[in-house]
Coordinates of C-alpha atoms in Angstrom, one line a residue:
X473 CA 116.0 146.5 116.4
X474 CA 114.5 149.4 114.3
X475 CA 110.8 149.9 114.2
X476 CA 109.3 150.1 110.7
X477 CA 106.6 152.7 110.8
X478 CA 103.6 152.1 108.5
X479 CA 103.1 155.7 107.5
X480 CA 103.7 158.1 104.6
X481 CA 106.8 160.0 103.6
X482 CA 106.6 163.0 101.3
X483 CA 108.0 163.1 98.8
X484 CA 108.0 159.3 98.5
X485 CA 111.2 157.4 98.2
X486 CA 110.6 156.7 94.5
X487 CA 109.8 160.3 93.9
X488 CA 113.1 161.3 95.6
X489 CA 115.1 158.8 93.5
X490 CA 113.4 159.8 90.3
X491 CA 114.9 163.3 90.7
X492 CA 118.3 162.2 92.1
X493 CA 119.3 159.1 90.0
X494 CA 119.9 161.0 86.7
X495 CA 122.7 162.9 88.4
X496 CA 124.7 159.7 89.2
X497 CA 127.6 158.5 86.9
X498 CA 126.2 155.0 87.1
X499 CA 122.7 155.9 85.9
X500 CA 121.7 154.3 82.6
X501 CA 119.9 157.0 80.8
X502 CA 116.9 156.2 78.6
X503 CA 114.2 158.3 77.1
X504 CA 112.6 160.7 79.6
X505 CA 112.8 160.5 83.3
X506 CA 113.2 157.3 85.3
X507 CA 110.2 155.0 85.7
X508 CA 111.0 153.3 89.0
X509 CA 109.4 150.4 90.9
X510 CA 110.6 149.0 94.2
X511 CA 112.3 145.6 93.6
X512 CA 113.7 144.7 97.0
X513 CA 116.3 145.5 99.6
X514 CA 117.1 145.1 103.3
X515 CA 117.9 147.2 106.3
X516 CA 120.6 147.4 109.0
X517 CA 120.2 148.7 112.5
X518 CA 122.1 151.7 113.9
X519 CA 123.3 150.7 117.3
X520 CA 122.5 154.2 118.6
X521 CA 119.0 154.0 117.2
X522 CA 119.3 157.4 115.5
X523 CA 119.9 156.7 111.8
X524 CA 117.7 154.7 109.5
X525 CA 119.7 152.5 107.2
X526 CA 118.2 151.0 104.0
X527 CA 119.7 149.2 101.0
X528 CA 117.0 149.7 98.4
X529 CA 116.8 148.1 95.0
X530 CA 114.7 149.8 92.3
X531 CA 114.1 148.8 88.7
X532 CA 114.0 151.5 86.0
X533 CA 111.8 150.6 83.1
X534 CA 113.1 153.7 81.1
X535 CA 116.8 152.7 81.2
X536 CA 117.0 151.6 77.5
X537 CA 116.8 148.2 75.9
X538 CA 116.4 146.4 79.2
X539 CA 115.3 147.6 82.7
X540 CA 118.2 148.4 85.0
X541 CA 118.2 147.3 88.6
X542 CA 119.9 149.9 90.9
X543 CA 121.2 149.4 94.4
X544 CA 120.6 152.6 96.4
X545 CA 121.9 152.6 100.0
X546 CA 120.1 155.3 101.9
X547 CA 120.3 156.8 105.4
X548 CA 117.5 158.7 107.1
X549 CA 118.5 161.3 109.7
X550 CA 116.6 163.6 112.0
X551 CA 119.2 166.4 111.5
X552 CA 121.7 167.2 108.7
X553 CA 124.8 165.0 108.4
X554 CA 127.8 167.3 109.1
X555 CA 129.8 167.8 105.9
X556 CA 127.3 165.7 104.0
X557 CA 125.7 168.4 101.7
X558 CA 127.2 166.7 98.6
X559 CA 125.5 163.4 99.5
X560 CA 122.0 164.7 100.2
X561 CA 119.4 163.0 98.1
X562 CA 116.4 165.0 99.4
X563 CA 114.6 166.1 102.5
X564 CA 111.2 164.6 103.3
X565 CA 108.4 164.7 105.8
X566 CA 107.8 161.5 107.7
X567 CA 104.3 160.9 109.0
X568 CA 105.6 159.9 112.4
X569 CA 109.2 161.2 112.8
X570 CA 108.8 164.5 111.1
X571 CA 111.4 166.1 108.8
X572 CA 114.1 163.7 107.6
X573 CA 117.3 164.3 105.7
X574 CA 117.9 161.5 103.2
X575 CA 121.5 160.7 102.1
X576 CA 123.4 158.5 99.7
X577 CA 124.5 156.1 102.4
X578 CA 127.9 155.5 100.8
X579 CA 128.9 158.8 102.3
X580 CA 127.4 158.2 105.7
X581 CA 129.8 156.7 108.3
X582 CA 127.0 155.0 110.2
X583 CA 125.9 153.0 107.1
X584 CA 129.5 152.1 106.2
X585 CA 130.3 150.9 109.7
X586 CA 127.2 148.7 109.8
X587 CA 127.8 147.3 106.4
X588 CA 131.3 146.2 107.5
X589 CA 129.8 144.7 110.6
X590 CA 127.4 142.7 108.4
X591 CA 130.3 141.4 106.3
X592 CA 132.2 140.4 109.4
X593 CA 129.1 138.6 110.8
X594 CA 128.7 140.9 113.8
X595 CA 125.1 142.0 112.8
X596 CA 122.3 140.5 110.7
X597 CA 120.4 142.1 107.8
X598 CA 116.9 143.0 108.7
X599 CA 113.7 142.8 106.6
X600 CA 113.0 145.9 104.6
X601 CA 109.4 146.4 105.6
X602 CA 108.9 144.3 108.8
X603 CA 110.1 145.2 112.3
X604 CA 112.3 142.8 114.2
X605 CA 112.6 140.3 111.3
X606 CA 115.9 138.9 109.9
X607 CA 116.2 138.9 106.1
X608 CA 117.1 135.3 105.4
X609 CA 117.8 136.1 101.7
X610 CA 120.9 138.2 102.5
X611 CA 124.2 136.2 102.6
X612 CA 127.6 137.3 103.7
X613 CA 131.2 136.0 104.1
X614 CA 134.4 137.2 105.6
X615 CA 137.9 135.5 105.5
X616 CA 140.0 138.4 106.6
X617 CA 142.0 138.8 109.8
X618 CA 140.5 141.0 112.5
X619 CA 138.2 144.0 112.3
X620 CA 138.1 145.8 109.0
X621 CA 139.3 149.4 109.2
X622 CA 136.4 151.7 109.3
X623 CA 138.1 154.7 107.7
X624 CA 136.7 154.1 104.2
X625 CA 136.5 157.8 103.6
X626 CA 137.4 158.1 99.9
X627 CA 134.3 157.5 97.9
X628 CA 134.4 157.4 94.1
X629 CA 131.5 156.6 91.7
X630 CA 132.2 154.6 88.6
X631 CA 130.0 153.6 85.7
X632 CA 128.6 150.5 87.5
X633 CA 129.8 150.7 91.1
X634 CA 130.8 152.9 94.0
X635 CA 134.2 152.3 95.5
X636 CA 135.1 153.2 99.1
X637 CA 138.7 153.0 100.1
X638 CA 140.9 153.4 103.1
X639 CA 144.5 154.8 103.2
X640 CA 146.1 151.4 103.9
X641 CA 144.5 149.9 100.8
X642 CA 141.2 148.3 101.9
X643 CA 138.4 148.8 99.4
X644 CA 134.7 148.2 99.5
X645 CA 132.9 147.9 96.2
X646 CA 129.1 148.4 96.1
X647 CA 127.5 147.2 92.9
X648 CA 125.1 150.0 91.7
X649 CA 123.9 148.0 88.7
X650 CA 122.8 144.7 90.0
X651 CA 123.2 141.6 87.8
X652 CA 121.9 138.1 88.5
X653 CA 124.7 135.6 89.0
X654 CA 126.8 133.5 91.3
X655 CA 126.9 135.0 94.8
X656 CA 128.8 132.5 97.0
X657 CA 132.3 133.0 98.6
X658 CA 133.8 130.6 95.9
X659 CA 132.6 132.9 93.2
X660 CA 134.2 136.1 94.4
X661 CA 136.8 138.0 92.4
X662 CA 140.5 137.6 93.1
X663 CA 141.6 139.5 96.2
X664 CA 138.1 139.5 97.9
X665 CA 138.0 138.8 101.6
X666 CA 134.3 139.3 102.1
X667 CA 131.0 140.0 100.4
X668 CA 127.3 140.6 100.8
X669 CA 124.7 139.1 98.4
X670 CA 121.0 139.6 98.2
X671 CA 117.8 139.0 96.2
X672 CA 115.5 141.2 94.3
X673 CA 112.5 140.9 92.0
X674 CA 112.9 141.1 88.2
X675 CA 110.3 142.8 86.0
X676 CA 108.8 139.4 85.0
X677 CA 108.1 138.7 88.7
X678 CA 110.9 136.1 89.2
X679 CA 113.5 136.4 91.9
X680 CA 117.2 137.0 91.2
X681 CA 120.2 136.8 93.4
X682 CA 123.6 138.5 93.0
X683 CA 126.5 140.3 94.6
X684 CA 125.7 143.6 96.4
X685 CA 129.1 144.4 97.9
X686 CA 132.6 143.0 97.8
X687 CA 135.4 143.7 100.3
X688 CA 139.0 143.6 99.3
X689 CA 141.7 143.6 101.9

């Protein structure tokens, strides 16, 4: 399992996202730049131990009438992702690992493969800030037949989600704007064969649960 280093990263994750989020189609613009706070998330392990994988939730107090909670899947690499220039969020200096290239994980095949493995039940979600600890708040389901095709190479951002699709029709929807609500298998939209749900903290300090990703066969 991945080791979580208790160290600094410069610029910080919130500083990186403050610069990057306004460029996204699903960003809910308010007055001025984003005012972000960390609200939750979880990690997945790269079987090769090379790529850091984090599903980060941030709340933006400057998003308008009500704070918006964004899901931001990120990958952290020790070298550039080939062909990934369009998905680069930032570069950063890690206090232990040195220079890191930080990517929008929806465009990183390592993150996509491990998210599918999570949906299928082949791996477990890990705590965001503690080494070797399962995140018990993350739930998943899968009712499909056999392994999910991993060639989800077409990535399209919409106003509230990012859609990854494969040539044969499989789609994976990541909810970029998180909303509290029902998150069990019985509550999934028509055509769904799998899902991931998680928890995050609301601005008033209470905990919310909701869908993070939905798989359609």
